[in-house]
PDB file of C-alpha atoms in Angstrom:
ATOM      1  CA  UNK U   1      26.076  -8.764  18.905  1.00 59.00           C
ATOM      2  CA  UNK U   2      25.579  -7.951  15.043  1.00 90.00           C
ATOM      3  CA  UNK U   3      23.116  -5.100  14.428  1.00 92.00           C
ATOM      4  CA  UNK U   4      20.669  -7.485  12.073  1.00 89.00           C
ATOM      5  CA  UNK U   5      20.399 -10.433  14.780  1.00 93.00           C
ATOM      6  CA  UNK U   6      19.608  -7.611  17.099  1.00 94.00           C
ATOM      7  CA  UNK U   7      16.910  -6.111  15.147  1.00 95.00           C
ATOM      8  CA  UNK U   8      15.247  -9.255  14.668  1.00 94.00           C
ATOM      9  CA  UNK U   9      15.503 -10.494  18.117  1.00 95.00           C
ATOM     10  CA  UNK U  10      13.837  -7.411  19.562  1.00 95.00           C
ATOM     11  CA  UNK U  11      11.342  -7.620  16.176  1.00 94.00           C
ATOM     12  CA  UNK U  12      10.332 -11.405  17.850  1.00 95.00           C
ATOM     13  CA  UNK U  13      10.471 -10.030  21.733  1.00 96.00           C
ATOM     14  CA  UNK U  14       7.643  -6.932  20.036  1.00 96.00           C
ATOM     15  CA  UNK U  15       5.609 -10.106  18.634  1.00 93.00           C
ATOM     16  CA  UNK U  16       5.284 -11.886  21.533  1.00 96.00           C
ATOM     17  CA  UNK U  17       4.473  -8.845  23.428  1.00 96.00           C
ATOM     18  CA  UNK U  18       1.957  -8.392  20.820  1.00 93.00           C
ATOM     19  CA  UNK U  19       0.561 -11.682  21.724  1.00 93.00           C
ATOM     20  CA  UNK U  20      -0.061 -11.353  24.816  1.00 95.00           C
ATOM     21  CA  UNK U  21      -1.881  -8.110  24.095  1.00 93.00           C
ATOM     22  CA  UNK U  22       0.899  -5.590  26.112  1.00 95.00           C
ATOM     23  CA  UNK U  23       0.689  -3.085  23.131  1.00 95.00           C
ATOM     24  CA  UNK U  24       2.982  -0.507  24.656  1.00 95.00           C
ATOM     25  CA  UNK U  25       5.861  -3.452  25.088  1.00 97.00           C
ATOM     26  CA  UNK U  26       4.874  -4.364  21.467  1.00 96.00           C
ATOM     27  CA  UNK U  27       5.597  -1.004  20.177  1.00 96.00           C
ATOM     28  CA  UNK U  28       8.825  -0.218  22.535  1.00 97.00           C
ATOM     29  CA  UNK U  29      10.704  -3.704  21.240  1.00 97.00           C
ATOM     30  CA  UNK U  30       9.741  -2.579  17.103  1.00 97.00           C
ATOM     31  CA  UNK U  31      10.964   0.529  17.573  1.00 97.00           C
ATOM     32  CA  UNK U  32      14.424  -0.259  18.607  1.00 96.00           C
ATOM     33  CA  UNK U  33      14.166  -3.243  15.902  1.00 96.00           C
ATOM     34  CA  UNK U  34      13.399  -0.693  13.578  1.00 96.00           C
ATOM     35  CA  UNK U  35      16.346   1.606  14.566  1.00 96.00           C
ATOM     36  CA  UNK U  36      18.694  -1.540  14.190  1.00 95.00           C
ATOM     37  CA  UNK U  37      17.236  -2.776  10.826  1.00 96.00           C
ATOM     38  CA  UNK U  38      18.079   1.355   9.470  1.00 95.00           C
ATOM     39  CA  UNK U  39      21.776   1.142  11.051  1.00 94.00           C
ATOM     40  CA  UNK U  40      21.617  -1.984   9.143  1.00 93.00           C
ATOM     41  CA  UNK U  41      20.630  -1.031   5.452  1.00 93.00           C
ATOM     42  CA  UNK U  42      17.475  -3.285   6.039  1.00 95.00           C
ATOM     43  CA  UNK U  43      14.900  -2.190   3.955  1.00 96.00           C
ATOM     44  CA  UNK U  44      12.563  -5.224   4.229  1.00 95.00           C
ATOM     45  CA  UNK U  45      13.111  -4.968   7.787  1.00 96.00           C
ATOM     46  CA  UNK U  46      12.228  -1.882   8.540  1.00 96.00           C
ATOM     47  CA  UNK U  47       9.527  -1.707   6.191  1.00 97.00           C
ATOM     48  CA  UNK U  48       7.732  -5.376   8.291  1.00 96.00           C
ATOM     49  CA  UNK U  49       8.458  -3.191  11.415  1.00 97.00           C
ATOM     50  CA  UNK U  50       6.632  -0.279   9.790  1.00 97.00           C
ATOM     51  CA  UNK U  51       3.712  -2.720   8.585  1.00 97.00           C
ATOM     52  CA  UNK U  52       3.686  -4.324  12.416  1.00 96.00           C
ATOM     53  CA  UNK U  53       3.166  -0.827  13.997  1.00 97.00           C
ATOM     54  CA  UNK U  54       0.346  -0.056  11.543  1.00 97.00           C
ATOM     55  CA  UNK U  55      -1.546  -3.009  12.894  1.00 96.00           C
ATOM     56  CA  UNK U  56      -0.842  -2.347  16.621  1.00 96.00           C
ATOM     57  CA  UNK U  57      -2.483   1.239  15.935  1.00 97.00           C
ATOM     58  CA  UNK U  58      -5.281   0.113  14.502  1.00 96.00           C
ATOM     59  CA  UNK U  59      -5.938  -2.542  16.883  1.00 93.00           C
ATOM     60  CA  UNK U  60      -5.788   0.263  19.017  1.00 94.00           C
ATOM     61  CA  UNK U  61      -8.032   2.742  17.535  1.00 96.00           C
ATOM     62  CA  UNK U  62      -4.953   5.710  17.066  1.00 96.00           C
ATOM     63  CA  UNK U  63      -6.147   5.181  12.739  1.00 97.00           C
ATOM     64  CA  UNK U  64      -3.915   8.255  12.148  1.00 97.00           C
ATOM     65  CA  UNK U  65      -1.258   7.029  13.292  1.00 97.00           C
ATOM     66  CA  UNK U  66      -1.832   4.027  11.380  1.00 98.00           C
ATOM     67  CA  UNK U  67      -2.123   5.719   8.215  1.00 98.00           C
ATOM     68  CA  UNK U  68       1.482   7.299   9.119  1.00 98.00           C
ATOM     69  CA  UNK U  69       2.676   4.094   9.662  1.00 98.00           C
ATOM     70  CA  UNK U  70       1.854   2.425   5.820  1.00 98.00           C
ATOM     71  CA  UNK U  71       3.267   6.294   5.158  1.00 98.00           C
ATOM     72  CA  UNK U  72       6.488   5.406   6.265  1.00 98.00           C
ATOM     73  CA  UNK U  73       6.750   1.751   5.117  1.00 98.00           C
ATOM     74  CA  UNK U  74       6.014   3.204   1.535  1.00 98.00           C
ATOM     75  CA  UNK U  75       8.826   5.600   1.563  1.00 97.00           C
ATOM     76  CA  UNK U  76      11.327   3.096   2.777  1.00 97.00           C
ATOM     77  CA  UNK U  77      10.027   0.592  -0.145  1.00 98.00           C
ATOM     78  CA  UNK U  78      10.401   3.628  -2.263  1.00 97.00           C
ATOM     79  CA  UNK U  79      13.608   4.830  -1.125  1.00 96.00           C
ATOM     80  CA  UNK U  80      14.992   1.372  -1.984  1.00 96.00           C
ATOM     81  CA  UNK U  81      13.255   0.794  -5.353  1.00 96.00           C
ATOM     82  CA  UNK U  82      11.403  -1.643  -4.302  1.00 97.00           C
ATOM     83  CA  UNK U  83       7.691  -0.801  -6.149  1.00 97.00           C
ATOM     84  CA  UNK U  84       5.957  -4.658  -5.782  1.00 96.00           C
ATOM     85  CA  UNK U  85       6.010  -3.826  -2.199  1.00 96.00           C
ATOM     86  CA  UNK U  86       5.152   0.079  -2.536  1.00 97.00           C
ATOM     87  CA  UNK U  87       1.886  -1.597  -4.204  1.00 97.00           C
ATOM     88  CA  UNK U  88       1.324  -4.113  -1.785  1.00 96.00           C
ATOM     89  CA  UNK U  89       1.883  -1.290   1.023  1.00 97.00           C
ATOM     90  CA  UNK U  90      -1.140   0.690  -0.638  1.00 97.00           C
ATOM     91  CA  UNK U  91      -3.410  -2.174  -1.206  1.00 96.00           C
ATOM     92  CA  UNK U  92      -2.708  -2.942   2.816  1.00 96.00           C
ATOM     93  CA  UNK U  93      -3.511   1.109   3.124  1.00 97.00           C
ATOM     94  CA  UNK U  94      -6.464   1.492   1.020  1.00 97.00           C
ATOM     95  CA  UNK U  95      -8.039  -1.825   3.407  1.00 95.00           C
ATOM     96  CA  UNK U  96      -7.507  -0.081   6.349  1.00 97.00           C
ATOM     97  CA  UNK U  97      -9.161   3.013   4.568  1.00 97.00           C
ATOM     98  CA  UNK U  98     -12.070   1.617   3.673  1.00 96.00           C
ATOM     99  CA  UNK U  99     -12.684   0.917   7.216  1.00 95.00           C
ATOM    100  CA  UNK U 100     -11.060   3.353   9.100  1.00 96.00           C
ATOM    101  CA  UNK U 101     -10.767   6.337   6.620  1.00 96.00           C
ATOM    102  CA  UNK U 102     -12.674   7.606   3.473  1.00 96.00           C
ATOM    103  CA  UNK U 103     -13.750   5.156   0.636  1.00 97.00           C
ATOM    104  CA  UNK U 104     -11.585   8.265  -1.386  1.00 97.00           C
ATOM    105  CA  UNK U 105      -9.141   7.542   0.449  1.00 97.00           C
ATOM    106  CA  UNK U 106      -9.309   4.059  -0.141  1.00 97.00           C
ATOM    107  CA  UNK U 107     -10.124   4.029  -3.944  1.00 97.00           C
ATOM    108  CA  UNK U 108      -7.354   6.482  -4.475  1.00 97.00           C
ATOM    109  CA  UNK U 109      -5.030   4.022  -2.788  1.00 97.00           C
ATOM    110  CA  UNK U 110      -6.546   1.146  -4.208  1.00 96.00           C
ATOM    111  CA  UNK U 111      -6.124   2.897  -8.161  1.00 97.00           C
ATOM    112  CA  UNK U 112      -2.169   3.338  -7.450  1.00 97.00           C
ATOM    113  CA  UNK U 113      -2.032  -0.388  -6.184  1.00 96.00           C
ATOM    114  CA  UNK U 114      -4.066  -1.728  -9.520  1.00 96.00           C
ATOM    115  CA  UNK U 115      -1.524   0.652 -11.891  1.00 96.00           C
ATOM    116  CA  UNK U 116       1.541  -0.842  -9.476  1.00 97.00           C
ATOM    117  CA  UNK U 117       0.653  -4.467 -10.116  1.00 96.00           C
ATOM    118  CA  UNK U 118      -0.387  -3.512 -13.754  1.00 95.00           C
ATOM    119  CA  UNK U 119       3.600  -2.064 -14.492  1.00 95.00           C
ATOM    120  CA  UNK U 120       4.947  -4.842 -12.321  1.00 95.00           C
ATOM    121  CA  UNK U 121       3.535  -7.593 -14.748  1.00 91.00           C
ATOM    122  CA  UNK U 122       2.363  -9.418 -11.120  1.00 90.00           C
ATOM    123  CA  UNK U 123      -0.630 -11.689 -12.313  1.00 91.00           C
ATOM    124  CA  UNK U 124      -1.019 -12.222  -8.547  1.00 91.00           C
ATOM    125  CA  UNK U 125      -1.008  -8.754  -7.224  1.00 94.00           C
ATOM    126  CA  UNK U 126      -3.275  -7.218 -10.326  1.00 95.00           C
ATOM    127  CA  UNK U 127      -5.792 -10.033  -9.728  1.00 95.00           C
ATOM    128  CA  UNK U 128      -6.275  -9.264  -6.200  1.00 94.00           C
ATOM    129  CA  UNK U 129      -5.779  -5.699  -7.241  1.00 95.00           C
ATOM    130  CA  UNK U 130      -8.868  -5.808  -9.541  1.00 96.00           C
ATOM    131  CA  UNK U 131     -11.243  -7.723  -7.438  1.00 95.00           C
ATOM    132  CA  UNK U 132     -10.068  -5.150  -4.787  1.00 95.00           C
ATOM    133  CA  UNK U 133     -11.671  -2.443  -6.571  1.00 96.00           C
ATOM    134  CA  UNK U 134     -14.966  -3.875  -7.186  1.00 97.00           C
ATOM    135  CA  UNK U 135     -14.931  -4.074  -3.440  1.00 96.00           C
ATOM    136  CA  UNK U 136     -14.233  -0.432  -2.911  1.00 97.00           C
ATOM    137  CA  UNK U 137     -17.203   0.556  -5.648  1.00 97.00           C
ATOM    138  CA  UNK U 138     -19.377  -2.590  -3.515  1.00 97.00           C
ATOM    139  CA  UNK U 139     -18.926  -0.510  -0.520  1.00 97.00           C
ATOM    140  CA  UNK U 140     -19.457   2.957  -1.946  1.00 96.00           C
ATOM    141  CA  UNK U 141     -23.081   1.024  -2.710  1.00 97.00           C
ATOM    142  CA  UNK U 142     -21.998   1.013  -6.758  1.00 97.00           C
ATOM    143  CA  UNK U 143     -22.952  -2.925  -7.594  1.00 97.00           C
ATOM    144  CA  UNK U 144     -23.229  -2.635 -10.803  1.00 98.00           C
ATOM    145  CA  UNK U 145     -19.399  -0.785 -11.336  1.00 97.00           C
ATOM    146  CA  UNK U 146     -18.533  -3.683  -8.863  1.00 97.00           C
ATOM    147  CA  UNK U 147     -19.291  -6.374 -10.698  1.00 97.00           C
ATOM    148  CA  UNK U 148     -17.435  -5.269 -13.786  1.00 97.00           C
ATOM    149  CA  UNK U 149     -14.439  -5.175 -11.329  1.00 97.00           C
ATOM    150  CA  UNK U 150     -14.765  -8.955 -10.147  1.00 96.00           C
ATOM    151  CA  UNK U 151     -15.384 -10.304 -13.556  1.00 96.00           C
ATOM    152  CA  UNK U 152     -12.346  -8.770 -14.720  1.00 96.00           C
ATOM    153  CA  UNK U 153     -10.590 -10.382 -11.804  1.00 94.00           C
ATOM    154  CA  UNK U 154     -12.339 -13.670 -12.209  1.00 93.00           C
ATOM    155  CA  UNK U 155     -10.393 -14.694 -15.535  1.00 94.00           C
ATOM    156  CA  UNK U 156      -7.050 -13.846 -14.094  1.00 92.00           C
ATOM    157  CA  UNK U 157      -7.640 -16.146 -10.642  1.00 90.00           C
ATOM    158  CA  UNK U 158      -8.862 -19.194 -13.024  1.00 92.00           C
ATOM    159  CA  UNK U 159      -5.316 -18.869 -14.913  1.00 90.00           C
ATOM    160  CA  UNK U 160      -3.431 -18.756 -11.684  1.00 89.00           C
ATOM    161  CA  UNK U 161      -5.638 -20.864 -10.262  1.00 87.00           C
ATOM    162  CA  UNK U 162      -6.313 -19.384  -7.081  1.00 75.00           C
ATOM    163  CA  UNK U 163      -9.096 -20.448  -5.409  1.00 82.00           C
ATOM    164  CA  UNK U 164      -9.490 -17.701  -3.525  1.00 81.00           C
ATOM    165  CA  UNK U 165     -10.240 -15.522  -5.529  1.00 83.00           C
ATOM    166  CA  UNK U 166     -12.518 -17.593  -7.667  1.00 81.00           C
ATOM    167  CA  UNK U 167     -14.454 -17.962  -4.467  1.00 83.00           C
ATOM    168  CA  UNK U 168     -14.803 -14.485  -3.888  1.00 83.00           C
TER     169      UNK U 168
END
C-alpha cells in the first residue's frame, strides 16, 4: 500500500477500461488515481490524469468539460512551476479548440504556447509551436498568413532534423 503505487495502479485499471471503451469505469479509476497522485505531491501525475480525462470527454462529445479538464492540468503545471508543460498543455488545448471550440479560442491558446516555447529556449516545442499557427490561420481560410507560419517552422525542423515536420 504506498499512495504513488496506488495512484498508478488505478491510473493503468482507468486505461484499460478506456480500452475497452467502458468510459464511465475509465473516468471512476482516474479519479481516485488522481486523488492519490494529490495526497502524493504528484504533479506529473495528476496533471497525465488531468490530460487522460480531457480525452475521454472529448471522445465523448461533453467538449466543455474537456476544456475544464486542460484547465485544470494547466494550473497544477502552474502551481508546480512547471511552464514546458503549461505550454504543451495549451498547444494540446488550442487542438482540441480548433475542432471543438472557436479558432479564437484556439489561436489565443496557440499564441501563449508559441511565447511558452519561445521563453523556454525548446527548439522542439517552438518548431511545432510555429507550424501550429500557420495551421490555425490555414483553418481560419488565411493561406497566405499560413504559409509565413510554416516557413518559419521549416528552418527550425531541418536543424533538429525532424522529419515530421519537414513533411508537413
Amino acid at each position: 500500500g504506498v499512495v504513488h503505487e496506488q495512484a498508478s495502479t488505478l491510473q493503468l485499471l482507468g486505461e484499460i477500461a478506456w480500452f475497452k471503451r467502458s468510459f464511465d469505469r475509465a473516468v471512476q479509476y482516474k479519479q481516485a488515481a488522481l486523488e492519490l497522485y494529490d495526497k502524493a505531491g504528484d504533479p506529473l501525475g495528476s496533471g497525465q490524469v488531468w490530460f487522460d480525462l480531457a480525452k475521454i470527454d472529448l471522445l465523448q462529445g461533453n467538449f466543455e468539460q474537456a476544456f475544464h479538464a486542460y484547465h485544470q492540468q494547466r494550473r497544477v503545471f502552474e502551481r508546480n512551476g512547471i511552464k514546458r508543460l503549461v505550454g504543451i498543455n495549451l498547444s494540446w488545448e488550442s487542438l482540441a479548440a480548433s475542432r471543438y471550440s472557436t479558432l479564437e479560442h484556439a489561436l489565443d491558446t496557440r499564441q501563449k504556447s508559441l511565447t511558452i516555447a519561445r521563453e523556454e529556449n525548446s527548439r522542439n516545442d517552438y518548431s511545432w509551436a510555429l507550424w501550429e499557427m500557420g495551421e490555425i490561420y490555414r483553418l481560419m481560410g488565411n493561406l497566405e498568413q499560413a504559409q509565413l507560419w510554416y516557413q518559419k517552422a521549416l528552418p527550425l525542423f531541418e536543424q533538429l532534423p525532424d522529419f515530421n515536420g519537414i513533411g508537413s
